[in-house]
Amino acid sequence: MHRTKILDHVILLIGVFIMVAPVVVAFMTSTHEAADIHSNGLSLTWGGHFAETYETVLTRAGGFTGKITGFNMMLNSMILGLGFAAGKIVLSMLAAYAIVYFRFPLATVAFWIIFTTLLLPLEVRILPSYEVMNALKLTNTYTGLIVPLLASATGTFYFRQFFKSVPDELLEAARIDGAGPFKFFIDVLVPLSRTMMAAIFIIMFVYGWNQYLWPTLMTTDEGFFTLVRGIKQILLVWVGSNIPDYNEAFALAILAMLPPVMIVVIFQRWFIKGLTESDK
Amino acid sequence: MTGSSGDRRDKAGAKRVQFSSPFLPYLFLAPQLAIIFIFFYWPSAQAIQSSFYLEDPFGFGSTFVGMSNYADVLRSNEYLGIARFTAIFTVLVTFFALSIGLLLAVKADGVIRGNSGYKTLLIWVYAIAPPVAGLIGMMFFDQHIGPIVKLAAWFGLDIKVGLDYFDTAFAMIVVSVWKQIPYNFIFFLSGLQGIPVSVREAAALDCRSGTRRFWTVVLPLLAPTAFFLLIINVTYALFDTFGVIDVMVKDKAANNPITLVYKVYMDGFRGNDLGGSSAQSVILMVVVFVLTIFQFRFIERRVHYN
């Protein structure tokens, strides 16, 4: 019995090592100088150049046009993550409310129109989506970055499941008290959904922050680059130079993963709740 | 679940008591529907339409060519090679991500103490974006500084990611699996912890061997979770690995392994082959459509179990 327990821990520790080590190494390496990394390889020790490297990466204007800094990219990522998460929650709560709480002739049709979107990810229609954006003149705008990503029913599906689990008695009681649809929504349903909203907000923020393909297509103006979208540019510059700026590439990678990773670690309970309870 | 009578209205999520208003529900649905029509149905319809046309490369209109874009795509050896790689890639990524995730979840579930510590340490990689994971992967497989390259050199292997087709494929799979393990871990662990204590005790009495208990009692109970994850992982391998691949092939797709989605992107945006790219999109749509229908049917059946 005891021996299996020890073996379990060993397997878990190997798992933890494999998951954690690459990121720790990436961070440690980012604190070394480029030439140092070039001759000595990746590092597990503290290099002492943390402040300089991260300051350079955050404030130096780079890119081909020289107008984007790491800080700007971080801001853009933040706008994308927050805008997407907020938009997703508002749109999908309203839609789910209509579907679950209203009797109207086209309910079934609306349901299927919305839920068909779960069948096809954005990736399979990237080219026509891009053309639609062009036709609407939305390329290189925050609207174009955020709104098309909202065209899927994931959030609506989550809230629909949640609303269905809310006891019918609440609505009956509210109606006896004379509450109309708006009052019931704002005074009863929204407060009840707080945990659910938080969980979905976290998942959607991480999803939005981590978007890559869509921002890559949508933004050619470097002023709109997000950190994750900037990765490719970092690599292209990095490949060209004699002694590649490994330290800066790693520093940007760390910055690009920091907010979503912190959110997942800090709000772990809600994050897991949102993932596991809503998907089924 | 509220009443499982299974009629159409119930599926649409109706409550026993409802508001009735001639225009309010449409008002609430309007924003979501507007976005879905403009950014989902319109482009999807356009993909299907342009898959039947041959676009003039200079933008002077297009000619209806029927199924010939599809025929070209499906007859092309390059496309079939990429389809084969995509299939192998998907199977390997799904298999390893699922089995390692399951192994870690079973161990974490068995170890009561330290469980939440392991949980925290194992799940956060989920939040790393695929291209960021790809960048870190690139560094670990780098010719000059990559520890994995050095390790392989010890065994007499010469890994050349970005140059050697097989080596690049290997690195892509490793990075993609690494990134997906936490997701599977979370779901398997919650699945395991959802098994009632009484069932576990009964199983422990009936079957003393831990391994056999796992295969005969635990795994069947996890089957719904595993099935759900199977679909999610296949979708992940097909689509979400785009970032990993894009970072790793470094714009030299020609002699590197790529997946079908990457090919759609290459042909559409680099090659300006609108018809061909659209036909490929539609082929992928059909694949995902079938997969998801399969999943919906299964989930529906499971809802009735509750």
XYZ file of C-alpha atoms in Angstrom:
586
model
C 0.000 0.000 0.000
C 2.690 2.423 1.051
C 4.851 1.713 -1.905
C 2.083 2.488 -4.398
C 1.488 5.808 -2.651
C 5.149 6.724 -3.103
C 5.009 5.666 -6.737
C 1.903 7.848 -7.198
C 3.802 10.846 -5.859
C 6.748 10.096 -8.109
C 4.516 9.994 -11.187
C 2.774 13.221 -10.144
C 6.104 14.936 -9.509
C 7.402 13.902 -12.931
C 4.183 15.290 -14.394
C 4.588 18.545 -12.492
C 8.215 18.774 -13.608
C 7.323 18.315 -17.266
C 4.573 20.921 -17.059
C 6.440 23.487 -14.978
C 10.106 23.194 -15.971
C 9.888 24.647 -19.498
C 8.265 27.813 -18.221
C 10.681 28.194 -15.303
C 13.590 27.729 -17.701
C 12.050 30.270 -20.079
C 11.758 32.793 -17.277
C 15.243 32.200 -15.864
C 16.799 32.362 -19.316
C 15.072 35.684 -19.983
C 17.111 37.259 -17.174
C 20.418 36.470 -18.932
C 22.110 38.482 -21.652
C 21.637 37.400 -25.263
C 25.349 36.626 -25.824
C 25.444 34.622 -22.608
C 22.458 32.513 -23.725
C 23.987 32.112 -27.159
C 27.153 30.538 -25.761
C 25.790 28.726 -22.693
C 22.310 27.682 -23.758
C 19.135 27.803 -21.688
C 19.557 28.388 -18.019
C 18.050 27.388 -14.716
C 19.862 30.098 -12.766
C 19.094 33.755 -12.211
C 20.961 35.917 -14.717
C 20.557 39.262 -12.986
C 19.424 41.201 -16.062
C 15.733 40.976 -15.306
C 14.998 44.687 -15.020
C 16.892 45.742 -18.170
C 15.460 43.057 -20.416
C 11.880 43.540 -19.329
C 12.180 47.302 -19.463
C 13.564 47.108 -22.996
C 10.859 44.740 -24.089
C 8.064 46.820 -22.572
C 9.189 50.282 -23.631
C 11.373 50.045 -26.725
C 9.471 50.872 -29.864
C 9.994 47.962 -32.217
C 8.439 46.337 -35.232
C 8.843 47.441 -38.818
C 7.244 50.836 -38.344
C 8.790 51.397 -34.945
C 5.621 52.428 -33.199
C 4.704 49.439 -31.094
C 6.110 48.663 -27.661
C 5.547 45.612 -25.491
C 3.432 47.800 -23.274
C 1.146 48.775 -26.177
C 0.794 45.158 -27.173
C -0.095 44.259 -23.605
C -2.736 46.991 -23.612
C -4.185 45.653 -26.856
C -4.267 42.123 -25.443
C -6.048 43.483 -22.380
C -8.628 45.281 -24.542
C -9.209 42.112 -26.550
C -9.470 39.872 -23.463
C -11.723 42.148 -21.424
C -13.835 43.299 -24.366
C -14.385 39.759 -25.543
C -15.250 38.428 -22.082
C -17.637 41.287 -21.302
C -19.278 41.129 -24.724
C -19.684 37.392 -24.477
C -21.399 37.579 -21.107
C -23.809 40.373 -22.052
C -24.807 38.875 -25.401
C -25.170 35.338 -24.200
C -27.026 36.146 -20.976
C -29.601 38.158 -22.902
C -30.023 35.470 -25.553
C -30.234 32.658 -22.995
C -32.770 34.661 -21.006
C -34.988 35.029 -24.061
C -34.716 31.343 -24.910
C -35.340 29.979 -21.433
C -37.818 32.446 -19.959
C -40.032 33.510 -22.852
C -42.785 31.863 -24.790
C -42.637 33.080 -28.388
C -43.370 31.576 -31.784
C -39.852 31.466 -33.165
C -38.148 30.142 -30.025
C -37.125 26.837 -31.551
C -35.872 28.494 -34.721
C -33.815 31.025 -32.737
C -32.415 28.214 -30.632
C -31.174 26.308 -33.665
C -29.862 29.417 -35.436
C -27.706 30.136 -32.401
C -26.624 26.618 -31.618
C -25.547 25.745 -35.124
C -22.587 28.048 -34.513
C -21.215 25.476 -32.088
C -20.729 23.153 -35.028
C -18.136 25.202 -36.882
C -15.094 26.935 -35.437
C -13.898 30.242 -36.854
C -10.864 28.546 -38.367
C -12.841 26.846 -41.127
C -14.229 30.105 -42.489
C -11.269 32.434 -41.986
C -10.965 33.618 -45.576
C -14.621 34.608 -46.119
C -14.720 36.098 -42.592
C -11.768 38.245 -43.521
C -13.544 39.354 -46.691
C -16.631 40.288 -44.706
C -14.423 42.384 -42.416
C -12.919 44.082 -45.432
C -16.341 44.812 -46.878
C -17.393 46.340 -43.552
C -14.076 48.235 -43.278
C -13.401 46.740 -39.872
C -9.821 45.580 -40.357
C -7.399 47.226 -37.955
C -10.080 48.220 -35.483
C -10.835 46.944 -31.996
C -14.401 46.226 -33.108
C -13.105 43.992 -35.883
C -10.767 42.284 -33.448
C -13.432 41.508 -30.864
C -16.912 41.312 -32.384
C -16.485 38.472 -34.927
C -15.076 36.268 -32.182
C -18.393 36.720 -30.369
C -20.237 34.889 -33.122
C -20.450 31.566 -31.353
C -22.898 30.105 -28.904
C -20.565 28.799 -26.196
C -21.630 31.451 -23.669
C -25.304 31.114 -24.532
C -25.034 27.378 -24.045
C -23.475 27.837 -20.564
C -26.107 30.332 -19.418
C -28.957 28.319 -20.877
C -27.867 25.275 -18.885
C -27.534 27.417 -15.775
C -30.900 29.156 -16.170
C -32.583 25.817 -16.677
C -31.282 24.716 -13.280
C -32.760 27.792 -11.555
C -35.938 26.668 -9.723
C -39.216 27.622 -11.441
C -40.612 28.734 -8.071
C -38.436 31.854 -8.187
C -40.164 33.103 -11.278
C -43.583 32.217 -9.891
C -42.828 34.123 -6.699
C -41.462 37.093 -8.610
C -44.549 37.202 -10.791
C -46.841 37.117 -7.758
C -44.849 40.073 -6.448
C -45.618 41.797 -9.725
C -42.096 41.762 -11.198
C -41.842 42.220 -14.950
C -39.235 40.656 -17.241
C -36.653 43.394 -16.699
C -37.041 43.467 -12.933
C -36.832 39.690 -12.673
C -33.712 39.644 -14.832
C -31.866 42.363 -12.959
C -33.048 41.722 -9.407
C -33.187 37.935 -9.379
C -31.342 36.295 -12.261
C -28.227 38.472 -12.468
C -27.427 38.253 -8.723
C -28.045 34.482 -8.836
C -25.680 34.107 -11.781
C -22.763 35.952 -10.213
C -20.532 32.922 -9.691
C -21.406 31.609 -13.108
C -20.619 34.987 -14.659
C -17.278 35.114 -12.881
C -16.371 31.618 -14.045
C -17.298 32.386 -17.633
C -15.552 35.736 -17.511
C -12.302 34.019 -16.535
C -12.547 31.374 -19.251
C -13.474 33.927 -21.898
C -10.758 36.367 -20.885
C -8.150 33.632 -21.225
C -9.654 32.614 -24.570
C -9.675 36.200 -25.845
C -6.186 37.020 -24.628
C -4.834 33.874 -26.272
C -6.369 34.471 -29.711
C -3.846 34.183 -32.511
C -5.192 33.393 -35.960
C -7.900 36.045 -36.007
C -5.698 38.934 -34.785
C -3.046 37.807 -37.255
C -5.473 38.247 -40.137
C -7.274 41.279 -38.815
C -4.404 43.502 -37.802
C -1.751 44.551 -40.256
C -1.276 47.888 -38.515
C 1.281 47.241 -35.774
C -0.513 49.660 -33.486
C -3.173 46.965 -33.044
C -0.868 44.017 -32.405
C -1.541 41.919 -29.339
C 1.237 40.132 -27.472
C 0.230 36.723 -28.733
C -0.053 38.028 -32.279
C 3.337 39.746 -31.880
C 5.073 36.397 -31.203
C 5.459 35.690 -34.908
C 7.012 39.118 -35.476
C 9.380 38.551 -32.582
C 10.537 35.344 -34.173
C 10.990 36.896 -37.605
C 13.212 39.642 -36.205
C 14.988 37.198 -33.970
C 15.851 34.808 -36.795
C 17.498 37.586 -38.774
C 20.105 38.812 -36.331
C 23.588 37.445 -35.693
C 23.171 36.813 -32.012
C 19.438 36.272 -31.653
C 17.789 38.183 -28.802
C 16.743 35.012 -27.038
C 16.354 36.933 -23.794
C 13.872 39.384 -25.287
C 11.931 36.652 -27.061
C 11.595 34.765 -23.786
C 10.695 37.933 -21.890
C 7.856 38.654 -24.311
C 6.674 35.061 -24.068
C 6.599 35.371 -20.281
C 4.690 38.656 -20.491
C 2.238 37.109 -22.949
C 1.470 34.227 -20.602
C 1.501 36.111 -17.313
C -2.041 37.581 -17.121
C -3.951 34.469 -18.234
C -1.807 32.162 -16.104
C -2.231 34.361 -13.041
C -5.971 34.508 -13.535
C -6.211 30.746 -13.831
C -4.063 30.188 -10.742
C -5.795 32.809 -8.579
C -9.345 32.010 -9.633
C -8.687 28.301 -10.030
C -11.879 27.229 -8.294
C -14.125 29.367 -10.489
C -12.177 28.510 -13.569
C -12.583 24.779 -13.018
C -16.236 25.253 -12.077
C -16.891 27.136 -15.276
C -15.074 24.590 -17.406
C -16.459 21.405 -15.960
C -19.989 22.297 -14.910
C -21.043 24.167 -17.954
C -19.704 21.953 -20.657
C -21.874 19.061 -19.721
C -32.256 19.031 -15.793
C -35.782 20.322 -15.777
C -38.359 17.760 -16.889
C -37.004 15.379 -19.505
C -40.160 14.840 -21.484
C -38.039 15.274 -24.585
C -40.478 17.338 -26.628
C -39.203 20.085 -28.881
C -39.934 22.968 -26.553
C -38.116 21.285 -23.733
C -35.014 20.935 -25.845
C -35.133 24.646 -26.547
C -34.854 25.165 -22.804
C -38.367 26.201 -21.890
C -39.538 26.711 -18.355
C -42.895 25.631 -17.015
C -43.734 29.249 -16.254
C -42.717 31.838 -18.799
C -43.173 35.436 -19.718
C -45.053 36.123 -22.863
C -44.330 39.285 -24.697
C -44.707 40.004 -28.404
C -41.384 41.756 -28.869
C -39.181 41.491 -25.752
C -37.598 38.108 -26.519
C -36.616 39.354 -29.972
C -35.075 42.427 -28.409
C -32.963 40.239 -26.109
C -31.975 37.962 -28.974
C -31.253 40.721 -31.469
C -27.610 41.521 -30.602
C -26.543 37.874 -30.569
C -28.464 37.059 -33.739
C -27.115 40.099 -35.585
C -23.519 39.154 -34.837
C -24.122 35.526 -35.716
C -25.703 36.410 -39.050
C -22.981 38.853 -40.057
C -19.966 36.927 -38.809
C -21.093 33.318 -38.983
C -23.787 32.694 -41.577
C -22.653 35.250 -44.117
C -19.022 34.055 -44.274
C -20.065 30.396 -44.108
C -22.413 30.890 -47.034
C -19.694 32.733 -48.862
C -17.218 29.912 -48.301
C -19.669 27.456 -49.820
C -20.443 29.780 -52.726
C -16.860 30.598 -53.676
C -15.897 26.934 -53.471
C -17.823 26.537 -56.745
C -16.138 29.461 -58.474
C -12.773 30.142 -59.995
C -11.641 33.594 -58.984
C -9.750 35.641 -61.521
C -6.323 36.318 -60.009
C -6.492 39.980 -61.036
C -9.891 40.484 -59.461
C -11.913 40.696 -62.684
C -14.857 38.593 -61.634
C -15.185 34.865 -61.277
C -16.383 31.885 -63.284
C -18.652 29.105 -62.104
C -16.686 25.860 -62.239
C -18.990 23.474 -60.360
C -17.186 20.796 -58.396
C -13.845 21.278 -60.089
C -12.218 23.035 -57.086
C -13.130 20.018 -54.981
C -11.851 17.650 -57.600
C -8.554 19.561 -57.827
C -8.136 19.552 -54.063
C -8.954 15.894 -53.598
C -6.801 14.833 -56.521
C -3.773 16.793 -55.408
C -1.027 14.622 -53.936
C 0.119 17.495 -51.768
C -3.345 17.821 -50.225
C -3.611 14.105 -49.597
C -0.171 14.114 -47.977
C -1.235 16.944 -45.684
C -4.493 15.152 -44.909
C -2.505 12.057 -43.969
C -0.196 14.074 -41.737
C -3.214 15.780 -40.132
C -4.763 12.406 -39.368
C -1.562 11.015 -37.832
C -0.925 14.247 -35.929
C -4.485 14.300 -34.566
C -4.390 10.673 -33.470
C -1.031 11.028 -31.726
C -1.796 14.357 -30.008
C -5.198 13.115 -28.851
C -3.862 9.792 -27.634
C -0.926 11.166 -25.657
C -2.752 14.211 -24.264
C -5.641 12.016 -23.094
C -3.592 9.199 -21.635
C -1.102 11.410 -19.792
C -3.953 13.611 -18.526
C -5.817 10.520 -17.317
C -2.728 9.025 -15.665
C -2.034 12.216 -13.717
C -5.700 12.621 -12.751
C -5.904 9.053 -11.436
C -2.741 9.562 -9.395
C -3.862 12.956 -8.068
C -7.234 11.464 -7.156
C -5.539 8.627 -5.286
C -3.293 10.954 -3.318
C -5.736 12.761 -1.056
C -3.128 14.972 0.560
C -1.348 17.383 -1.704
C -4.181 17.013 -4.166
C -4.895 20.723 -4.478
C -1.179 21.492 -4.659
C -0.753 19.116 -7.576
C -3.906 20.502 -9.112
C -2.559 24.049 -9.103
C 0.825 22.968 -10.412
C -0.693 20.965 -13.229
C -3.499 23.119 -14.583
C -1.954 26.524 -15.244
C -0.232 25.548 -18.486
C -3.780 25.507 -19.848
C -3.690 29.316 -19.887
C -0.644 29.557 -22.163
C -1.521 30.494 -25.738
C -0.549 27.878 -28.353
C 1.879 30.197 -30.223
C 3.579 31.082 -26.923
C 3.913 27.372 -26.210
C 5.253 27.049 -29.750
C 7.858 29.726 -29.106
C 9.050 28.019 -25.932
C 9.073 24.730 -27.822
C 11.192 26.316 -30.571
C 13.770 27.354 -27.997
C 13.919 23.927 -26.434
C 14.433 22.423 -29.885
C 16.814 25.182 -31.032
C 20.013 24.108 -32.814
C 22.276 26.264 -30.628
C 20.645 26.472 -27.248
C 18.011 23.732 -27.121
C 18.435 21.264 -24.238
C 16.333 18.648 -26.030
C 18.669 18.788 -29.030
C 21.644 18.326 -26.714
C 19.951 15.482 -24.904
C 19.181 13.768 -28.193
C 22.786 14.284 -29.333
C 23.837 12.224 -26.299
C 21.933 9.324 -27.787
C 23.462 10.005 -31.172
C 20.329 11.647 -32.600
C 20.572 14.812 -34.615
C 17.375 16.831 -34.244
C 16.852 19.599 -36.794
C 13.517 21.278 -36.184
C 12.446 23.439 -39.101
C 14.695 21.573 -41.524
C 13.864 17.926 -41.066
C 10.239 16.979 -41.711
C 10.124 14.212 -39.152
C 11.912 16.184 -36.421
C 9.615 19.169 -36.868
C 6.566 16.912 -36.682
C 7.961 15.371 -33.503
C 8.485 18.780 -31.892
C 4.997 19.950 -32.914
C 3.411 16.905 -31.365
C 5.395 17.269 -28.131
C 4.434 20.934 -27.742
C 0.781 20.342 -28.660
C 0.459 17.470 -26.204
C 2.184 19.441 -23.467
C -0.246 22.311 -23.884
C -3.337 20.078 -23.816
C -2.529 17.821 -20.837
C -3.886 20.260 -18.182
C -7.292 20.492 -19.856
C -7.722 16.728 -19.865
C -6.366 16.524 -16.338
C -9.030 18.947 -15.012
C -11.896 17.053 -16.613
C -10.680 13.592 -15.678
C -10.024 14.687 -12.096
C -13.500 16.196 -11.712
C -14.932 13.088 -13.326
C -13.091 10.886 -10.835
C -14.082 12.994 -7.870
C -17.678 12.808 -9.021
C -17.718 9.035 -8.492
C -19.709 8.438 -5.267
C -17.845 7.065 -2.265
C -20.321 4.189 -1.994
C -19.437 3.029 -5.505
C -15.740 3.209 -4.712
C -16.182 1.192 -1.508
C -18.254 -1.450 -3.230
C -15.660 -1.683 -5.964
C -12.853 -1.966 -3.420
C -14.653 -4.886 -1.752
C -15.383 -6.665 -5.002
C -12.059 -6.237 -6.581
C -8.839 -6.091 -4.654
C -6.513 -5.411 -7.536
C -6.212 -1.668 -8.134
C -5.390 -2.057 -11.793
C -8.312 -4.345 -12.497
C -10.622 -2.091 -10.508
C -9.498 0.779 -12.703
C -10.263 -1.028 -15.959
C -13.529 -2.652 -14.902
C -15.127 -0.036 -12.607
C -13.494 3.381 -12.843
C -12.885 3.622 -16.577
C -16.462 2.735 -17.606
C -17.736 5.381 -15.177
C -15.366 7.872 -16.788
C -16.457 6.943 -20.298
C -18.801 9.929 -20.800
C -16.021 12.326 -19.746
C -13.540 10.495 -21.923
C -15.840 10.647 -24.920
C -16.476 14.337 -24.460
C -12.719 14.925 -24.145
C -12.040 12.824 -27.218
C -14.103 15.198 -29.360
C -12.600 18.275 -27.698
C -9.061 16.951 -28.236
C -9.668 16.089 -31.867
C -10.997 19.620 -32.429
C -7.996 21.012 -30.583
C -5.529 19.030 -32.673
C -7.271 20.035 -35.897
C -7.701 23.745 -35.210
C -6.140 25.162 -32.056
C -2.676 23.889 -32.897
C -2.560 26.452 -35.701
C -0.505 28.775 -33.494
C 2.005 26.073 -32.583
C 2.429 25.133 -36.221
C 2.624 28.697 -37.510
C 5.394 29.534 -35.067
C 7.306 26.331 -35.719
C 7.307 26.250 -39.513
C 8.495 29.861 -39.642
C 6.901 30.592 -43.041
C 8.626 27.678 -44.705
C 5.578 25.480 -45.059
C 6.836 23.826 -48.227
C 9.134 21.250 -46.665
C 7.551 21.197 -43.228
C 4.617 19.235 -41.868
C 1.395 21.279 -41.724
C -2.238 20.466 -41.009
C -5.300 21.005 -43.190
C -6.285 24.258 -41.486
C -2.830 25.654 -42.121
C -3.178 24.716 -45.763
C -6.495 26.601 -45.977
C -4.711 29.631 -44.577
C -1.686 29.269 -46.862
C -3.730 28.839 -50.046
C -6.180 31.585 -49.150
C -3.846 34.278 -47.878
C -0.495 33.478 -49.440
C -1.490 31.714 -52.618
C -4.601 33.805 -53.315
C -6.391 30.653 -54.428
C -9.839 31.647 -53.193
C -11.781 28.817 -54.778
C -9.379 26.108 -53.680
C -9.105 27.492 -50.180
C -12.893 27.727 -49.916
C -13.343 24.169 -51.141
C -10.894 23.046 -48.450
C -12.836 25.067 -45.867
C -16.034 23.326 -46.861
C -14.385 19.905 -46.658
C -13.228 20.768 -43.132
C -16.686 22.066 -42.260
C -18.149 18.715 -43.182
C -15.570 16.884 -41.054
C -16.217 19.048 -37.983
C -19.951 19.006 -38.602
C -20.045 15.226 -38.512
C -17.855 15.157 -35.404
C -20.039 17.613 -33.535
C -23.326 15.996 -34.517
C -21.883 12.804 -33.115
C -21.046 14.620 -29.888
C -24.455 16.315 -29.608
C -26.271 13.030 -30.005
C -24.118 11.497 -27.351
C -24.552 14.363 -24.884
C -28.281 14.315 -25.476
C -28.404 10.652 -24.649
C -26.404 11.278 -21.505
C -28.741 14.012 -20.329
C -31.467 11.368 -20.261
C -29.352 9.213 -17.983
C -29.501 11.882 -15.306
